[in-house]
Amino acid sequence: MKNLMISAATAESENPLAPNWWEVLVVACGFAVLMFIVVKFVVPMFEKTYAERTEAIEGGIAKAEKAQAEATAALSEYKQQLTDARAEANRIREEARAEGARILADLKDKAAAESARITEQAQVAIAAERQAAVVSLRAEVGSLATTLAGRIVGESLNDDERSTRVVDRFLADLEDQGTSKQNAGALQ
């Protein structure tokens, strides 16, 4: 058997690096079929997937740009609304201050008028009470003076007309003396 192997090995002593032409033909046909399948079916699927991805990315970029533009527009609109709202708030605040100042001025005017009215009424009441007190005191002083004068002089002054004249003259003299003293004090 050894001999048989040696003889088989020597019989096939062709170049091991040179392929058999039938094997090359079968491998080439298989490669061609495989290339046909890859080119016909696999590459179009990859191209389709690539195109879809590219479209999705570009669409996403477009959507993002559109959303960015909308956000920028909304932001500027909100800023404008905020500016308008602040201006309106300032206007309302200033109107309220002016209204408050006007109300305060009205209340001060009313209070001053009421104070003047009350003061005037008080002065009128004081003058009326003073006049009533003067009249009452004159009557009392007159009757006391008449009684006192009657006791001092020793004669009765029961005549009303006479006693009234005496009292009026006495009070007029007192008023003249008080007025002259006030004028003398004012001159000094």
Coordinates of C-alpha atoms in Angstrom, one line a residue:
M1 CA 0.0 0.0 0.0
K2 CA 2.8 2.2 0.5
N3 CA 3.7 1.9 -3.0
L4 CA 0.3 2.8 -4.2
M5 CA 0.3 6.0 -2.3
I6 CA 3.7 6.9 -3.6
S7 CA 2.6 6.2 -7.2
A8 CA -0.6 8.2 -6.7
A9 CA 1.4 11.1 -5.4
T10 CA 3.9 11.0 -8.2
A11 CA 1.1 10.7 -10.8
E12 CA -0.5 13.9 -9.6
S13 CA 2.6 15.9 -9.3
E14 CA 1.0 18.7 -11.1
N15 CA 1.4 22.3 -9.8
P16 CA -0.7 22.6 -6.6
L17 CA -0.9 26.4 -7.1
A18 CA -2.5 26.2 -10.5
P19 CA -6.2 25.5 -10.1
N20 CA -8.2 23.2 -12.1
W21 CA -10.1 25.0 -14.9
W22 CA -13.4 23.3 -14.1
E23 CA -13.2 24.4 -10.5
V24 CA -12.5 28.0 -11.7
L25 CA -15.6 27.8 -13.9
V26 CA -17.9 26.5 -11.2
V27 CA -16.6 29.1 -8.7
A28 CA -16.9 31.9 -11.3
C29 CA -20.6 30.9 -12.0
G30 CA -21.3 30.8 -8.3
F31 CA -19.7 34.2 -7.8
A32 CA -21.7 35.6 -10.8
V33 CA -25.0 34.2 -9.3
L34 CA -24.1 35.6 -5.9
M35 CA -23.2 39.0 -7.4
F36 CA -26.4 39.0 -9.4
I37 CA -28.4 38.3 -6.2
V38 CA -26.5 41.0 -4.3
V39 CA -26.9 43.6 -7.0
K40 CA -30.5 42.7 -7.8
F41 CA -31.9 42.3 -4.3
V42 CA -29.5 43.3 -1.5
V43 CA -28.1 46.6 -2.9
P44 CA -31.6 48.0 -3.7
M45 CA -32.7 47.3 -0.1
F46 CA -29.6 49.0 1.2
E47 CA -30.2 51.9 -1.1
K48 CA -33.8 52.1 -0.1
T49 CA -32.9 52.1 3.6
Y50 CA -30.2 54.7 3.0
A51 CA -32.7 56.9 1.1
E52 CA -35.3 56.5 3.8
R53 CA -32.7 57.4 6.5
T54 CA -31.5 60.4 4.5
E55 CA -35.0 61.6 4.0
A56 CA -35.8 61.1 7.7
I57 CA -32.7 63.0 8.7
E58 CA -33.3 65.8 6.2
G59 CA -37.0 65.9 7.2
G60 CA -36.0 66.0 10.8
I61 CA -33.7 68.8 10.2
A62 CA -36.4 70.7 8.3
K63 CA -38.9 70.0 11.1
A64 CA -36.3 71.2 13.6
E65 CA -35.7 74.3 11.6
K66 CA -39.4 74.9 11.3
A67 CA -39.9 74.3 15.0
Q68 CA -37.0 76.6 15.8
A69 CA -38.5 79.4 13.6
E70 CA -41.9 78.9 15.3
A71 CA -40.3 79.0 18.7
T72 CA -38.4 82.1 17.8
A73 CA -41.6 83.8 16.5
A74 CA -43.5 82.7 19.7
L75 CA -40.7 84.0 21.9
S76 CA -40.7 87.4 20.2
E77 CA -44.5 87.4 20.4
Y78 CA -44.4 86.6 24.1
K79 CA -41.7 89.2 24.7
Q80 CA -43.9 91.8 22.9
Q81 CA -46.9 90.7 25.0
L82 CA -44.8 90.9 28.2
T83 CA -43.6 94.4 27.2
D84 CA -47.2 95.5 26.4
A85 CA -48.4 94.0 29.7
R86 CA -45.7 95.8 31.6
A87 CA -46.6 99.1 29.9
E88 CA -50.2 98.6 30.7
A89 CA -49.4 97.8 34.3
N90 CA -47.3 101.0 34.5
R91 CA -50.1 103.0 33.0
I92 CA -52.7 101.5 35.4
R93 CA -50.3 102.1 38.3
E94 CA -49.8 105.8 37.3
E95 CA -53.6 106.2 36.8
A96 CA -54.1 104.8 40.3
R97 CA -51.5 107.1 41.8
A98 CA -53.1 110.1 40.1
E99 CA -56.6 109.0 41.2
G100 CA -55.3 108.5 44.7
A101 CA -53.7 111.9 44.7
R102 CA -57.0 113.4 43.4
I103 CA -59.0 111.6 46.0
L104 CA -56.6 112.7 48.7
A105 CA -56.8 116.3 47.5
D106 CA -60.6 116.1 47.4
L107 CA -60.7 114.7 50.9
K108 CA -58.3 117.4 52.2
D109 CA -60.5 120.1 50.5
K110 CA -63.6 118.6 52.1
A111 CA -61.9 118.3 55.5
A112 CA -60.7 121.9 55.2
A113 CA -64.3 123.0 54.3
E114 CA -65.8 121.0 57.0
S115 CA -63.3 122.4 59.5
A116 CA -64.0 125.9 58.4
R117 CA -67.8 125.2 58.7
I118 CA -67.4 123.8 62.1
T119 CA -65.1 126.6 63.2
E120 CA -67.6 129.2 61.9
Q121 CA -70.5 127.4 63.6
A122 CA -68.5 127.3 66.8
Q123 CA -67.7 131.0 66.5
V124 CA -71.3 131.8 65.9
A125 CA -72.4 129.7 68.8
I126 CA -69.7 131.3 71.0
A127 CA -70.8 134.7 70.0
A128 CA -74.5 133.9 70.7
E129 CA -73.6 132.4 74.1
R130 CA -71.4 135.4 74.9
Q131 CA -74.2 137.7 73.9
A132 CA -76.7 135.7 76.0
A133 CA -74.2 135.7 78.9
V134 CA -73.7 139.5 78.6
V135 CA -77.5 140.1 78.6
S136 CA -77.9 137.7 81.5
L137 CA -75.0 139.3 83.4
R138 CA -76.4 142.8 82.7
A139 CA -79.7 141.8 84.2
E140 CA -78.1 140.2 87.2
V141 CA -75.5 142.9 87.7
G142 CA -78.2 145.5 87.3
S143 CA -80.5 144.0 89.9
L144 CA -77.5 143.4 92.3
A145 CA -76.3 147.0 91.7
T146 CA -79.7 148.4 92.3
T147 CA -80.1 146.4 95.5
L148 CA -76.6 147.4 96.6
A149 CA -77.2 151.0 95.7
G150 CA -80.5 151.0 97.5
R151 CA -78.9 149.7 100.6
I152 CA -76.0 152.2 100.4
V153 CA -78.1 155.2 99.6
G154 CA -80.8 154.2 101.8
E155 CA -83.6 154.8 99.3
S156 CA -85.4 152.3 97.3
L157 CA -84.8 152.1 93.6
N158 CA -87.8 150.0 92.8
D159 CA -88.7 152.1 89.8
D160 CA -87.6 149.8 86.9
E161 CA -87.1 152.5 84.4
R162 CA -84.8 154.4 86.7
S163 CA -82.9 151.3 87.8
T164 CA -82.4 150.3 84.2
R165 CA -80.9 153.7 83.3
V166 CA -78.6 153.6 86.3
V167 CA -77.4 150.1 85.4
D168 CA -76.9 150.9 81.7
R169 CA -74.9 154.0 82.5
F170 CA -72.8 152.1 85.0
L171 CA -72.0 149.3 82.5
A172 CA -71.2 151.8 79.8
D173 CA -68.7 153.5 82.1
L174 CA -67.2 150.1 82.8
E175 CA -66.9 149.2 79.2
D176 CA -65.3 152.6 78.4
Q177 CA -62.8 152.1 81.1
G178 CA -62.0 148.5 79.9
T179 CA -61.6 149.7 76.3
S180 CA -59.3 152.6 77.3
K181 CA -57.1 150.2 79.3
Q182 CA -56.9 147.8 76.4
N183 CA -55.9 150.6 74.0
A184 CA -53.3 151.9 76.5
G185 CA -51.8 148.3 76.8
A186 CA -51.8 147.9 73.0
L187 CA -49.9 151.2 72.6
Q188 CA -47.1 150.2 75.0

